[in-house]
Structure formats: structure tokens, C-alpha cells
PDB file of C-alpha atoms and ligand atoms in Angstrom:
ATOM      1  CA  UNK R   7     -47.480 275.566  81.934  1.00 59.00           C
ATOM      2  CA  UNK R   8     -50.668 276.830  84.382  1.00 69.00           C
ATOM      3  CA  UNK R   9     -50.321 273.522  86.503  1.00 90.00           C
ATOM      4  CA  UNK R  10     -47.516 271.432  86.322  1.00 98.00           C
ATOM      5  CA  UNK R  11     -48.179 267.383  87.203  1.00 98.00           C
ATOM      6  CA  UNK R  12     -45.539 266.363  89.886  1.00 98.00           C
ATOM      7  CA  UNK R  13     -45.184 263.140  91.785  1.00 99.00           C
ATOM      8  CA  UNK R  14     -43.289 263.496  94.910  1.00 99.00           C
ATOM      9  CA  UNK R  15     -41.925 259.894  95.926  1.00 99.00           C
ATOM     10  CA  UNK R  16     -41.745 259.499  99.969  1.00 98.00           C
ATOM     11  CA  UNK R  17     -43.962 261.976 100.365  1.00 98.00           C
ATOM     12  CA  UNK R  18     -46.257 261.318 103.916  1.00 98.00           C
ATOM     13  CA  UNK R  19     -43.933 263.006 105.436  1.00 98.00           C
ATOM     14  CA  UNK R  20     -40.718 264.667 106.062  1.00 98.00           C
ATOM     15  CA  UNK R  21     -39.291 266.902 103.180  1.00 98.00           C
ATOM     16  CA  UNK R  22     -41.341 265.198 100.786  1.00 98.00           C
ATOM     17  CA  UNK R  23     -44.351 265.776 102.727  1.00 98.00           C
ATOM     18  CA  UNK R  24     -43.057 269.775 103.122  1.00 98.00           C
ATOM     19  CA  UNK R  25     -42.251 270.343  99.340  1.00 98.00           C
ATOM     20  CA  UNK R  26     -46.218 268.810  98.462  1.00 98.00           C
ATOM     21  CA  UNK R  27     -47.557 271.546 100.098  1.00 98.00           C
ATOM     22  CA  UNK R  28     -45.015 274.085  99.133  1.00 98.00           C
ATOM     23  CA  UNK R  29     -45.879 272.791  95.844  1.00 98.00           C
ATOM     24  CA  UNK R  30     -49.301 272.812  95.550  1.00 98.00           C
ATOM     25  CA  UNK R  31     -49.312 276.175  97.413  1.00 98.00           C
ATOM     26  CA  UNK R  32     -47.319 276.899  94.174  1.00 98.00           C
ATOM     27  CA  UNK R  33     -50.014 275.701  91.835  1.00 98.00           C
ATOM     28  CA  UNK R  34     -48.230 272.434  91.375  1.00 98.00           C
ATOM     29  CA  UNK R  35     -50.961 269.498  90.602  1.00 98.00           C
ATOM     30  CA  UNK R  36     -49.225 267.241  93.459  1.00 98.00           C
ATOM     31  CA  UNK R  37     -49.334 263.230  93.332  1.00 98.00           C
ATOM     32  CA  UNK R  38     -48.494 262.109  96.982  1.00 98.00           C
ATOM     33  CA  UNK R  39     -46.372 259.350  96.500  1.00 98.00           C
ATOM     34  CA  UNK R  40     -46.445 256.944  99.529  1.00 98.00           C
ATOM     35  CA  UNK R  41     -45.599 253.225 100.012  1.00 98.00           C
ATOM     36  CA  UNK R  42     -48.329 252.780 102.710  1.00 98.00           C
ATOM     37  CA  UNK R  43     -51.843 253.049 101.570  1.00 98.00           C
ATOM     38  CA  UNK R  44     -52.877 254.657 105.097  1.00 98.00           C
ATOM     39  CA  UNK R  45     -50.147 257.025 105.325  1.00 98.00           C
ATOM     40  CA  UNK R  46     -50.242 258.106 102.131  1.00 98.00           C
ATOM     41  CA  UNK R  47     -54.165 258.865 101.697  1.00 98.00           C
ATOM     42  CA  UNK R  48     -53.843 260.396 105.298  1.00 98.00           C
ATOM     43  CA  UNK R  49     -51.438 262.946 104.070  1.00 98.00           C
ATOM     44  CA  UNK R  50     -52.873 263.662 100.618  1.00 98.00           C
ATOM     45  CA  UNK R  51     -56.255 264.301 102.447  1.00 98.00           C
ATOM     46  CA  UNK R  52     -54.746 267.026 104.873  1.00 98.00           C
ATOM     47  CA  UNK R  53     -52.635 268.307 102.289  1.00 98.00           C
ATOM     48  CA  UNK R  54     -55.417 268.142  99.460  1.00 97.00           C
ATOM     49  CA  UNK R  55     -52.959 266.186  97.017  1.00 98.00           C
ATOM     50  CA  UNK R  56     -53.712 262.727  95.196  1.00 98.00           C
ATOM     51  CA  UNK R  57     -52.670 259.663  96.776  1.00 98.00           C
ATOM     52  CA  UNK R  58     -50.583 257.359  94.318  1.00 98.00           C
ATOM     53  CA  UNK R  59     -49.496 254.230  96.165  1.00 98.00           C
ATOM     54  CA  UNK R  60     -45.621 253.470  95.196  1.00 98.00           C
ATOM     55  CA  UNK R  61     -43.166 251.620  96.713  1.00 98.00           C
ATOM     56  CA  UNK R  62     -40.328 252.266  95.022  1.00 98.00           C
ATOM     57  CA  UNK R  63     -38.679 248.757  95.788  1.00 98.00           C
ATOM     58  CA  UNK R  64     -41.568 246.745  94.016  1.00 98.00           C
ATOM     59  CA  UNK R  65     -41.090 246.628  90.332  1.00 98.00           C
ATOM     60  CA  UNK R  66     -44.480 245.933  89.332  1.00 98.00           C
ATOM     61  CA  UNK R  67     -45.996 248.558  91.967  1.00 98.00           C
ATOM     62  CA  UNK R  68     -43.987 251.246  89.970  1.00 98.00           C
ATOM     63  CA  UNK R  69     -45.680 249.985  86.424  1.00 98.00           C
ATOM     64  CA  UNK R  70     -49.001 250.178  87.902  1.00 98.00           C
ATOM     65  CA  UNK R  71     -48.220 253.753  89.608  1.00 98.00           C
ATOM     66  CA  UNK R  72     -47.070 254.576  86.314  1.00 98.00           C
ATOM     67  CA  UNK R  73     -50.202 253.968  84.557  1.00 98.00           C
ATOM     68  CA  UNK R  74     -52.251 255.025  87.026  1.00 98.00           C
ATOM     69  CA  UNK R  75     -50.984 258.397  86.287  1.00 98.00           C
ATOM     70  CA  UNK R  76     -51.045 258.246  82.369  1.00 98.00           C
ATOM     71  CA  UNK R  77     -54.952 257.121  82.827  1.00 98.00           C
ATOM     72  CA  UNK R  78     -55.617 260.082  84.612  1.00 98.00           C
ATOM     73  CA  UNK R  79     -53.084 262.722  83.376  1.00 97.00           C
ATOM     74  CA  UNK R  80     -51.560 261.314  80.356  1.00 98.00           C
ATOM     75  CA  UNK R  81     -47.711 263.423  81.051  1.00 98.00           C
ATOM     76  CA  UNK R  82     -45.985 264.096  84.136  1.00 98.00           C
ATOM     77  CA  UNK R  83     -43.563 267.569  84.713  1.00 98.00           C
ATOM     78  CA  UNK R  84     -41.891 267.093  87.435  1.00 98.00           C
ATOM     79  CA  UNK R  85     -40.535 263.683  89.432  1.00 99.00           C
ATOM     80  CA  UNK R  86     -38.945 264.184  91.817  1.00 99.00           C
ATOM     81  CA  UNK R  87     -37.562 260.899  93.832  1.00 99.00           C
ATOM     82  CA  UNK R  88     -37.432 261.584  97.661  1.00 98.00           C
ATOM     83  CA  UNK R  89     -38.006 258.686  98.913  1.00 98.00           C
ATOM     84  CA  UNK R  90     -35.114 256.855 101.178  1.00 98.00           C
ATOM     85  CA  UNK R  91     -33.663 254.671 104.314  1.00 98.00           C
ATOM     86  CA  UNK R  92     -30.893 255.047 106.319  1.00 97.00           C
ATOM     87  CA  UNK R  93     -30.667 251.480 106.703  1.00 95.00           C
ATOM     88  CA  UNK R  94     -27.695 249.695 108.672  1.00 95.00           C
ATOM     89  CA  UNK R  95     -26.122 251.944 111.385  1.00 92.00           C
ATOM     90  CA  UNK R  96     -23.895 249.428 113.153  1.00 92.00           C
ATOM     91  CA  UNK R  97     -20.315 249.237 112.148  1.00 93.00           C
ATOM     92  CA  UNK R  98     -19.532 248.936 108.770  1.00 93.00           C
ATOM     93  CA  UNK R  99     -17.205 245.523 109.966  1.00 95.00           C
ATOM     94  CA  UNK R 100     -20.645 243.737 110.980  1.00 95.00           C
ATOM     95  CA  UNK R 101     -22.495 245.349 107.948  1.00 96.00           C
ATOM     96  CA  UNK R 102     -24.166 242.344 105.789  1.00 96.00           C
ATOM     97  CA  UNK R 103     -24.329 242.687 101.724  1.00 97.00           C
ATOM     98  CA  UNK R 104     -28.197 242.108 102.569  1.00 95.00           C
ATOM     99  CA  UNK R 105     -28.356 244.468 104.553  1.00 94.00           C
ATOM    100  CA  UNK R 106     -26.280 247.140 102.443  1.00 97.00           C
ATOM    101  CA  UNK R 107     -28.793 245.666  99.383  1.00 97.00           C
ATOM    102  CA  UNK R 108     -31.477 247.091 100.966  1.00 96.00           C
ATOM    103  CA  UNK R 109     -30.536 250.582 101.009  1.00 98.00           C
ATOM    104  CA  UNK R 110     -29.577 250.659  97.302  1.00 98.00           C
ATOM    105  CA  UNK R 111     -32.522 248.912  96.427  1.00 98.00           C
ATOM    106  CA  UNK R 112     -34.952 252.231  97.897  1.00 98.00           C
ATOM    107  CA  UNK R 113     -31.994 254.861  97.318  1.00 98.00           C
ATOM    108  CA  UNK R 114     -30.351 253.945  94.083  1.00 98.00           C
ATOM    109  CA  UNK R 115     -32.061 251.056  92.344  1.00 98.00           C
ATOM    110  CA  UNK R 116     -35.644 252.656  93.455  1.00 98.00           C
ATOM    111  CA  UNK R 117     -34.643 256.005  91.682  1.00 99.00           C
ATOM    112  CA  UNK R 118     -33.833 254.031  88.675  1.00 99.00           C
ATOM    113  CA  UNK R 119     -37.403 252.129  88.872  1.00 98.00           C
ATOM    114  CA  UNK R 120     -39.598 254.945  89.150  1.00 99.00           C
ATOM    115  CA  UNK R 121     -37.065 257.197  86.534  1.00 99.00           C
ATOM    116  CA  UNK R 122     -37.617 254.175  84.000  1.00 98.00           C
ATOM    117  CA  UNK R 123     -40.993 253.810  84.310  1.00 98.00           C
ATOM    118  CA  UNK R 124     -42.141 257.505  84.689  1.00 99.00           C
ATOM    119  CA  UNK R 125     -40.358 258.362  81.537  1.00 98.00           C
ATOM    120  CA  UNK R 126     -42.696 258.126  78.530  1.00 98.00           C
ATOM    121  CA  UNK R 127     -44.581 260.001  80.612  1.00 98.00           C
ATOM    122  CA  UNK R 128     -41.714 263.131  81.410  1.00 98.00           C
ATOM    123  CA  UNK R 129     -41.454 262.822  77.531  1.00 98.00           C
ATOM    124  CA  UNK R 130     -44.999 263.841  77.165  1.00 98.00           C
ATOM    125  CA  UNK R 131     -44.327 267.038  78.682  1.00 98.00           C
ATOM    126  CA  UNK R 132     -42.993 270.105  77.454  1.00 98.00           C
ATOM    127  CA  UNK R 133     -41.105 270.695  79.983  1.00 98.00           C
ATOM    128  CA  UNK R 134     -39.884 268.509  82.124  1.00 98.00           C
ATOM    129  CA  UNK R 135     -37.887 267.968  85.228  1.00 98.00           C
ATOM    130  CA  UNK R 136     -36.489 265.452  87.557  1.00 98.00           C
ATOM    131  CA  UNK R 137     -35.219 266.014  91.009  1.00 98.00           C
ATOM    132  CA  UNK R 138     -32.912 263.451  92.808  1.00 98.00           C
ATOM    133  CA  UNK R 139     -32.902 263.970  96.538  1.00 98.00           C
ATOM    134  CA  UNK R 140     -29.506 263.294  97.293  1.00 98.00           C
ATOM    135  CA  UNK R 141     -27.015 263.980 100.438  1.00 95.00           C
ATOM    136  CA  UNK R 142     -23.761 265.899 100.999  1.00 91.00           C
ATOM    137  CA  UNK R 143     -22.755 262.664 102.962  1.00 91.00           C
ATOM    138  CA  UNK R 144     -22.141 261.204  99.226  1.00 92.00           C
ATOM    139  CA  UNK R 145     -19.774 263.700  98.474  1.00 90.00           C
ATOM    140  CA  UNK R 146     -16.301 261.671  98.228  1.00 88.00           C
ATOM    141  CA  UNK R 147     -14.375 265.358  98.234  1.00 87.00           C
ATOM    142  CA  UNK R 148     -16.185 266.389 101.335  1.00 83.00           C
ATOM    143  CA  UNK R 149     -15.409 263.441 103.175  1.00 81.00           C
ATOM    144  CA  UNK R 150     -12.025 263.486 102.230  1.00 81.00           C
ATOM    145  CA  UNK R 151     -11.634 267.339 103.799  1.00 81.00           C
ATOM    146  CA  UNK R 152     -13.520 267.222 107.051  1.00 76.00           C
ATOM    147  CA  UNK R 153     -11.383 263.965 108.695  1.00 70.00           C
ATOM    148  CA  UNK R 154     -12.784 260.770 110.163  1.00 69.00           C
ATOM    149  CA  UNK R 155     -12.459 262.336 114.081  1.00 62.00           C
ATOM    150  CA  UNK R 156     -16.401 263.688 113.805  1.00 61.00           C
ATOM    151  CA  UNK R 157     -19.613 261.575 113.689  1.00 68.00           C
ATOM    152  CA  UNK R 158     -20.227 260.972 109.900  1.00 78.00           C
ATOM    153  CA  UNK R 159     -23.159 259.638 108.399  1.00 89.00           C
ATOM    154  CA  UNK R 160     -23.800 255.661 107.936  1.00 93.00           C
ATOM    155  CA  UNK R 161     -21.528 254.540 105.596  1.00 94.00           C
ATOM    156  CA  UNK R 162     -23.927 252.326 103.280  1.00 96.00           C
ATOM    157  CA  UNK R 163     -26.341 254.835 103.685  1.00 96.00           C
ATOM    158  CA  UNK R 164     -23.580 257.569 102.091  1.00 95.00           C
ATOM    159  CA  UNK R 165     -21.957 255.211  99.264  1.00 97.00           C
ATOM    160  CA  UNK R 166     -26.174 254.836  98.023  1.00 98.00           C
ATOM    161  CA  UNK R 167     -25.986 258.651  98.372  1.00 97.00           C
ATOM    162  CA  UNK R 168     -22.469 259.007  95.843  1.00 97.00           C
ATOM    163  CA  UNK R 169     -24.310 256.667  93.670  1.00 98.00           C
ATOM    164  CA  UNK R 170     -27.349 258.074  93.683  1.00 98.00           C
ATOM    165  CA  UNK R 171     -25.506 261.920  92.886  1.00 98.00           C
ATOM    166  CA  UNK R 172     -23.289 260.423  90.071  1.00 98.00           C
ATOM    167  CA  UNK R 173     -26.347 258.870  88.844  1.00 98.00           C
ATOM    168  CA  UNK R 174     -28.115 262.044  88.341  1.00 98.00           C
ATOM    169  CA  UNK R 175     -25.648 263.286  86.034  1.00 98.00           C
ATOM    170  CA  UNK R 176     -25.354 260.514  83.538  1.00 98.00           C
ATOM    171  CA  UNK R 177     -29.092 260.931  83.679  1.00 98.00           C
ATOM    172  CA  UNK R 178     -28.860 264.149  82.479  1.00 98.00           C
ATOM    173  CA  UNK R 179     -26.471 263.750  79.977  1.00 98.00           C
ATOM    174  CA  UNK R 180     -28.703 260.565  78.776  1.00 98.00           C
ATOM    175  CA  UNK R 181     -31.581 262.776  78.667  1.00 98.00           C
ATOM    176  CA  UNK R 182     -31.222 265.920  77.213  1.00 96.00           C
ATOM    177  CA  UNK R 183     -34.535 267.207  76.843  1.00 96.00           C
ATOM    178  CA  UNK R 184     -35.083 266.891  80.481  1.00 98.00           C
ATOM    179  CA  UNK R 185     -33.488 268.524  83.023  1.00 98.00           C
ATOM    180  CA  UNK R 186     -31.959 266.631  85.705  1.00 98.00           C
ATOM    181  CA  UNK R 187     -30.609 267.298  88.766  1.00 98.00           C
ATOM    182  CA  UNK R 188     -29.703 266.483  92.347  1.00 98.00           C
ATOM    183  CA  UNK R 189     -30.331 268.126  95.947  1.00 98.00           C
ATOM    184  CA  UNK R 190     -28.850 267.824  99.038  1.00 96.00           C
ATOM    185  CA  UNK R 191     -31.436 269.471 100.980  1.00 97.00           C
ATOM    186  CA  UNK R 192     -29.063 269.732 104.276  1.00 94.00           C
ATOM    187  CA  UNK R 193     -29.051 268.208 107.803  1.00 93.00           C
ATOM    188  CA  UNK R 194     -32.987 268.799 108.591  1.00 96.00           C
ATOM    189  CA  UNK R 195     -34.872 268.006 111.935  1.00 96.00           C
ATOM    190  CA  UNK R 196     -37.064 264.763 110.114  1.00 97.00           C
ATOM    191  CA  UNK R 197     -37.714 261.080 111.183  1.00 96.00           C
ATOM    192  CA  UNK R 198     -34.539 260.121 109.292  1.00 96.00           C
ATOM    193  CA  UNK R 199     -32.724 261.458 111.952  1.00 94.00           C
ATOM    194  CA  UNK R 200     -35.061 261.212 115.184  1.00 94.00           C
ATOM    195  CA  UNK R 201     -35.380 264.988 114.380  1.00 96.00           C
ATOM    196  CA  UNK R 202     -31.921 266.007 115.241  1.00 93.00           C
ATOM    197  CA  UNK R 203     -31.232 268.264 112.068  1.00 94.00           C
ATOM    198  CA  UNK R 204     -29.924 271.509 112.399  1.00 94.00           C
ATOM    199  CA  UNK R 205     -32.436 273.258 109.744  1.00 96.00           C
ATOM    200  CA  UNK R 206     -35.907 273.732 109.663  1.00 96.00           C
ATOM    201  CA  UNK R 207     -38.125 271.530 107.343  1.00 97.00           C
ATOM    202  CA  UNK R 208     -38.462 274.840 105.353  1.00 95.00           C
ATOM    203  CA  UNK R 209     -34.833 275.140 104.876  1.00 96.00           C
ATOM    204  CA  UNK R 210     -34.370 271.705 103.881  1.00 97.00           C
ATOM    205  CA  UNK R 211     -37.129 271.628 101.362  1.00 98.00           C
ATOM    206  CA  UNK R 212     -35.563 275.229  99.881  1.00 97.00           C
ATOM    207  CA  UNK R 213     -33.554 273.733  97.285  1.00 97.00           C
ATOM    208  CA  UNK R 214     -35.839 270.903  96.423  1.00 98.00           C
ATOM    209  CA  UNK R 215     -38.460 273.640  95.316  1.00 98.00           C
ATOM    210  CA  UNK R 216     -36.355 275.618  93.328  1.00 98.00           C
ATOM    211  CA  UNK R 217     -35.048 272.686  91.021  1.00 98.00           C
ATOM    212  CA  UNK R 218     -38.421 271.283  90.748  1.00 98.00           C
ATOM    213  CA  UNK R 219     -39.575 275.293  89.224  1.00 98.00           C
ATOM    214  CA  UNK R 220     -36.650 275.280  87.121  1.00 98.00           C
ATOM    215  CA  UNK R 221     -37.946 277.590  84.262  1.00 97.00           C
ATOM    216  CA  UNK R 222     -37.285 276.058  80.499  1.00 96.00           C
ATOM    217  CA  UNK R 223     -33.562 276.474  80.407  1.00 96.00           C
ATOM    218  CA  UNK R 224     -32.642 276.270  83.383  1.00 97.00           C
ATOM    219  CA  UNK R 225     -29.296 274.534  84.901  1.00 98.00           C
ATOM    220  CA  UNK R 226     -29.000 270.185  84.396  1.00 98.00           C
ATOM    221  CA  UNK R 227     -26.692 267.911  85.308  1.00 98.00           C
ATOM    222  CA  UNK R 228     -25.804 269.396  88.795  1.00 97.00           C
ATOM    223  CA  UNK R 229     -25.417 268.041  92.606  1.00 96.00           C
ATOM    224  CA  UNK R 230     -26.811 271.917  94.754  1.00 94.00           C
ATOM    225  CA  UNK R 231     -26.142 271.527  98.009  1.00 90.00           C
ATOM    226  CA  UNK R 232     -28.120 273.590 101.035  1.00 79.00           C
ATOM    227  CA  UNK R 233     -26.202 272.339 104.185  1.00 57.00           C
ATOM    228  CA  UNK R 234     -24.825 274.351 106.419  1.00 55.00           C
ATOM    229  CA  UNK R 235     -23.359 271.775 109.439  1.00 47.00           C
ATOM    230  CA  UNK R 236     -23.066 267.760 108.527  1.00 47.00           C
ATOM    231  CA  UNK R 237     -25.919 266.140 107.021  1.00 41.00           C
TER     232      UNK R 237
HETATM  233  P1  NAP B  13     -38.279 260.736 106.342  1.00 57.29           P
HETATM  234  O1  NAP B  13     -39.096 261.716 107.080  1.00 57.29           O
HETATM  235  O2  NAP B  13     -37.875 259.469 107.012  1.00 57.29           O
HETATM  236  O3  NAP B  13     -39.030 260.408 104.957  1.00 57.29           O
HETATM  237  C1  NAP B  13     -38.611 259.368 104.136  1.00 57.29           C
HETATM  238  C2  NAP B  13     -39.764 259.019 103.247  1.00 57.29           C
HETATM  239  O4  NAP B  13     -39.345 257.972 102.330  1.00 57.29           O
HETATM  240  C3  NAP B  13     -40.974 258.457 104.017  1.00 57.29           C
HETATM  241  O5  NAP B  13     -42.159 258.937 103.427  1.00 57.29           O
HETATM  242  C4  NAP B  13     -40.845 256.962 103.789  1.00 57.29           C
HETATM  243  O6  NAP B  13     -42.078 256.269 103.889  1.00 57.29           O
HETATM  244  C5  NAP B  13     -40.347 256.973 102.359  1.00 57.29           C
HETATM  245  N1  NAP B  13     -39.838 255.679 101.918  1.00 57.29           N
HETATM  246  C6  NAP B  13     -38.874 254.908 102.468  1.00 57.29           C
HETATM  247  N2  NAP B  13     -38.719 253.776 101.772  1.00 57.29           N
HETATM  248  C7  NAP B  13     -39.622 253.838 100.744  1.00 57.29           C
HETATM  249  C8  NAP B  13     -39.966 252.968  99.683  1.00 57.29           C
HETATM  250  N3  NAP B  13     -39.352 251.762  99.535  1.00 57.29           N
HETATM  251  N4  NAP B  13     -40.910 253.364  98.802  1.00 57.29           N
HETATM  252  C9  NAP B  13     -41.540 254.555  98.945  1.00 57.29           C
HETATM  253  N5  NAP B  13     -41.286 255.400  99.963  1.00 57.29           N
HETATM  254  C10 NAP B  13     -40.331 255.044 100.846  1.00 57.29           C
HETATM  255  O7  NAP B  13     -36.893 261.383 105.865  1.00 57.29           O
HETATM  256  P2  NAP B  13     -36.542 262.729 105.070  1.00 57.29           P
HETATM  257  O8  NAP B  13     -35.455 263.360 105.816  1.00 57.29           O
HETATM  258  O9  NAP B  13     -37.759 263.488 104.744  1.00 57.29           O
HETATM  259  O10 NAP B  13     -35.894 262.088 103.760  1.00 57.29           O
HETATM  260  C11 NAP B  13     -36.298 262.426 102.449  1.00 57.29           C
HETATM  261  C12 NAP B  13     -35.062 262.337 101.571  1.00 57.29           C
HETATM  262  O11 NAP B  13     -34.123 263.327 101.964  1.00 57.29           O
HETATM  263  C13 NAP B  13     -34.322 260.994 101.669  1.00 57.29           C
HETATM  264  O12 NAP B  13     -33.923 260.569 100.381  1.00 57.29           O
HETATM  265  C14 NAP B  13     -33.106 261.339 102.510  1.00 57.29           C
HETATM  266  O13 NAP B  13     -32.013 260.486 102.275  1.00 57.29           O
HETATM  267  C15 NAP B  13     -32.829 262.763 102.057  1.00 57.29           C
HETATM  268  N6  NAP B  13     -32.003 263.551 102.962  1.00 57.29           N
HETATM  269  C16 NAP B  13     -32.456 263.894 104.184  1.00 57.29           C
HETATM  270  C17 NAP B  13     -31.644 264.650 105.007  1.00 57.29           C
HETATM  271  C18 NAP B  13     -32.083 265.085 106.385  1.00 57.29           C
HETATM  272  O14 NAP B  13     -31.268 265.637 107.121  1.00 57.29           O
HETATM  273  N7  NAP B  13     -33.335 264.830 106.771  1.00 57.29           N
HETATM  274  C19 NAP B  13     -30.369 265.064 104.587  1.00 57.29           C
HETATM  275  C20 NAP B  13     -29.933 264.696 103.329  1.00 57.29           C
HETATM  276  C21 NAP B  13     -30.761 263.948 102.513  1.00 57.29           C
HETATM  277  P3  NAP B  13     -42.587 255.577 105.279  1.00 57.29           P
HETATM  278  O15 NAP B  13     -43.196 256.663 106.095  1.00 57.29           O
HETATM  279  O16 NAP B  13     -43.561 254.564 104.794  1.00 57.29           O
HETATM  280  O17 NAP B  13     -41.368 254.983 105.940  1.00 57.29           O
END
């Protein structure tokens, strides 16, 4: 496949921002996914990527990002769903259901949206791949071995992240033609964290790369992980 079609959700800035250029640097036809129309054409523009407005919260925003890209490309390769909030960092005690709704909504639900309605189109390709940007935060074993004395990650912010893992292996055994897996690109210097990550952008967008060039074949149904201190 000369130039594989991948949508990058999230992708103004941060690691999606990082793997659209490592991407099209690869030959990758990118679609810049943003949720703000601004943003998003600012960063397709310097990048040289098309803008495709999504929000991955609004239902109907999804369909219409969905056709979009079947008007103009008929098949996409490769999604890959970075997009995602942090959402509440107060206590858990004080933490609202809203509030905790919210996060799911953009880090599980969303993935669910945009996996939904991009798939006719994956199934048009002959190869395709999905790539769920997840964290090691999610990782119930982890948590149980490194003790609750250290900072750890937001706790709704975490649980979305479990989901959002174990989610990308019942995809993958759902879908067999496609493969499916998840990242946990590692604790990286972005916005998410008011740039206190411990890797590069490079480093974090490593492992996000390499699943999205998965050659026919190639692994599905896994959770790779590329941290190296506590995401
Ligand atoms: P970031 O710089 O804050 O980027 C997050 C991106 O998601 C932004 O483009 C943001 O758009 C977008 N977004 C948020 N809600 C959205 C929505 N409803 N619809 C569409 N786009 C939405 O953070 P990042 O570190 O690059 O995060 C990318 C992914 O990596 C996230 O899923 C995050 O959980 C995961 N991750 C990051 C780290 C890390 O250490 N950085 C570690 C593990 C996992 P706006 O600019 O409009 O807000």
C-alpha cells in the first residue's frame, strides 16, 4: 500500500500532533483530526496534513467526519484514536459521576464513536489497523506492585485508561481482519501534563508509529507499553 489513509484523532498537538508528521514524513496520507476548527486547520497547514473537524464526544460530528472521509477517500488504513482528558484531579471522595462521565465520554465512549463509525470504512481497506492510545496508569497489575506511597495518576482518568486497554482487545478479537491494538506511549513532556513528562515527544510517539506500520501480519490484540518512570 504506496500511501496509507490515516486519521489521527487529537491531533493539533501533543503526540498526536508528533506522530502526523512522523507519519506523513513516512508517506502516510494524514487526516488531522481536531475538535477545534482553528486549531486543527492551524496544525494541518504547518504540518501539510488535511484538517477533518471531529470531536469525538459529538455523535453526529463523528457521522459527518466519517463521510467526509469516504467522499474524498472512499477507505481508511489506519485510525488511530489519540484523543483524551485528564479530567477531575481533586480527590476521588469529592469526584462527581458528571464529572467522572466526562472523561469516559472522550476516552472510552469517544473511542467507541469514532471505531463505530470509521469502520465500513477500515473494512474497505486491505489492510487495516487501529491504534488505541492508552496509559500504563490503567494497568490494574502495575498499580497493584508499585504501592499507593508515590503520586499516581488521577484516578478517573486511569479507570477510562483500564477500560479503554481492555477495550482494545475485545476489539480485536471482534474484528479479526483488522488489527488492533493499544499503546501506552509513556510519561511524555505534553499539555496533558503541563509538560512535566520524563520522555521526549519523540519517545512517546515511538510506539504509536510502529503499531500504526504494522506490516500485514503483524501482532493484534495487545496493550505495548514504552514507559520508563510513571506515566
Ligand atoms: P495533549 O497534548 O493534551 O493532547 C490531547 C489532544 O486530545 C488535544 O489535541 C485535544 O484537543 C484532544 N482532545 C481532547 N478532547 C477531545 C475531544 N472531545 N475530541 C477531539 N479531540 C479531543 O495530550 P497528549 O499527551 O498528547 O495526549 C494524547 C493521548 O496520549 C491521550 O489519550 C493521553 O491520555 C495519552 N497519554 C499521554 C501520556 C503523556 O504522558 N503525555 C501518557 C500516557 C497516555 P484540544 O487541543 O482541543 O484540547
Amino acid at each position: 500500500m504506496d500511501h496509507p489513509i490515516t486519521l489521527i484523532t487529537g491531533a493539533n498537538k501533543g503526540l498526536g500532533y508528533e506522530t502526523a508528521r512522523r507519519l506523513l514524513a513516512a508517506g502516510h496520507t494524514v487526516l488531522l483530526g481536531a475538535r477545534d476548527r482553528v486549531r486543527g486547520e492551524a496544525a494541518a497547514g504547518e504540518l501539510g496534513a488535511a484538517f477533518v473537524p471531529i470531536d469525538v464526544t459529538d455523535e453526529a460530528g463523528v457521522g459527518a467526519a466519517a463521510d467526509h472521509v469516504r467522499e474524498r477517500h472512499g477507505r481508511l488504513d489506519v485510525l488511530i484514536n489519540n484523543a483524551g482528558i485528564v479530567g477531575p484531579r481533586g480527590p476521588l471522595a469529592d469526584t462527581t459521576a458528571a464529572e467522572a462521565l466526562a472523561t469516559f465520554d472522550t476516552n472510552v465512549l469517544g473511542v467507541v464513536r469514532v471505531t463505530h463509525a470509521f469502520l465500513p470504512l477500515l473494512r474497505e481497506s486491505e489492510h487495516p489497523r487501529i491504534v488505541n492510545v492508552s496509559s500504563g496508569t490503567g494497568t490494574i497489575s502495575r498499580m497493584e506492585e508499585i504501592g499507593w506511597n508515590q503520586e499516581v495518576a488521577p484516578a478517573i482518568y486511569s479507570t477510562s485508561k483500564a477500560a479503554l486497554s481492555m477495550l482494545t482487545l475485545h476489539y480485536a478479537h471482534a474484528l479479526p481482519g483488522i488489527l488492533v491494538n493499544a499503546v501506552d506511549p509513556g510519561y511524555t513532556a505534553t499539555a496533558l501534563n503541563d509538560f512535566q513528562g520524563t520522555q521526549t515527544i519523540a519517545q512517546g510517539t515511538d510506539l504509536i508509529v510502529e503499531l500504526a506500520t504494522l506490516p500485514p501480519g503483524g501482532p493484534t490484540a495487545t496493550v505495548r507499553r514504552h514507559w520508563t518512570t510513571p506515566a
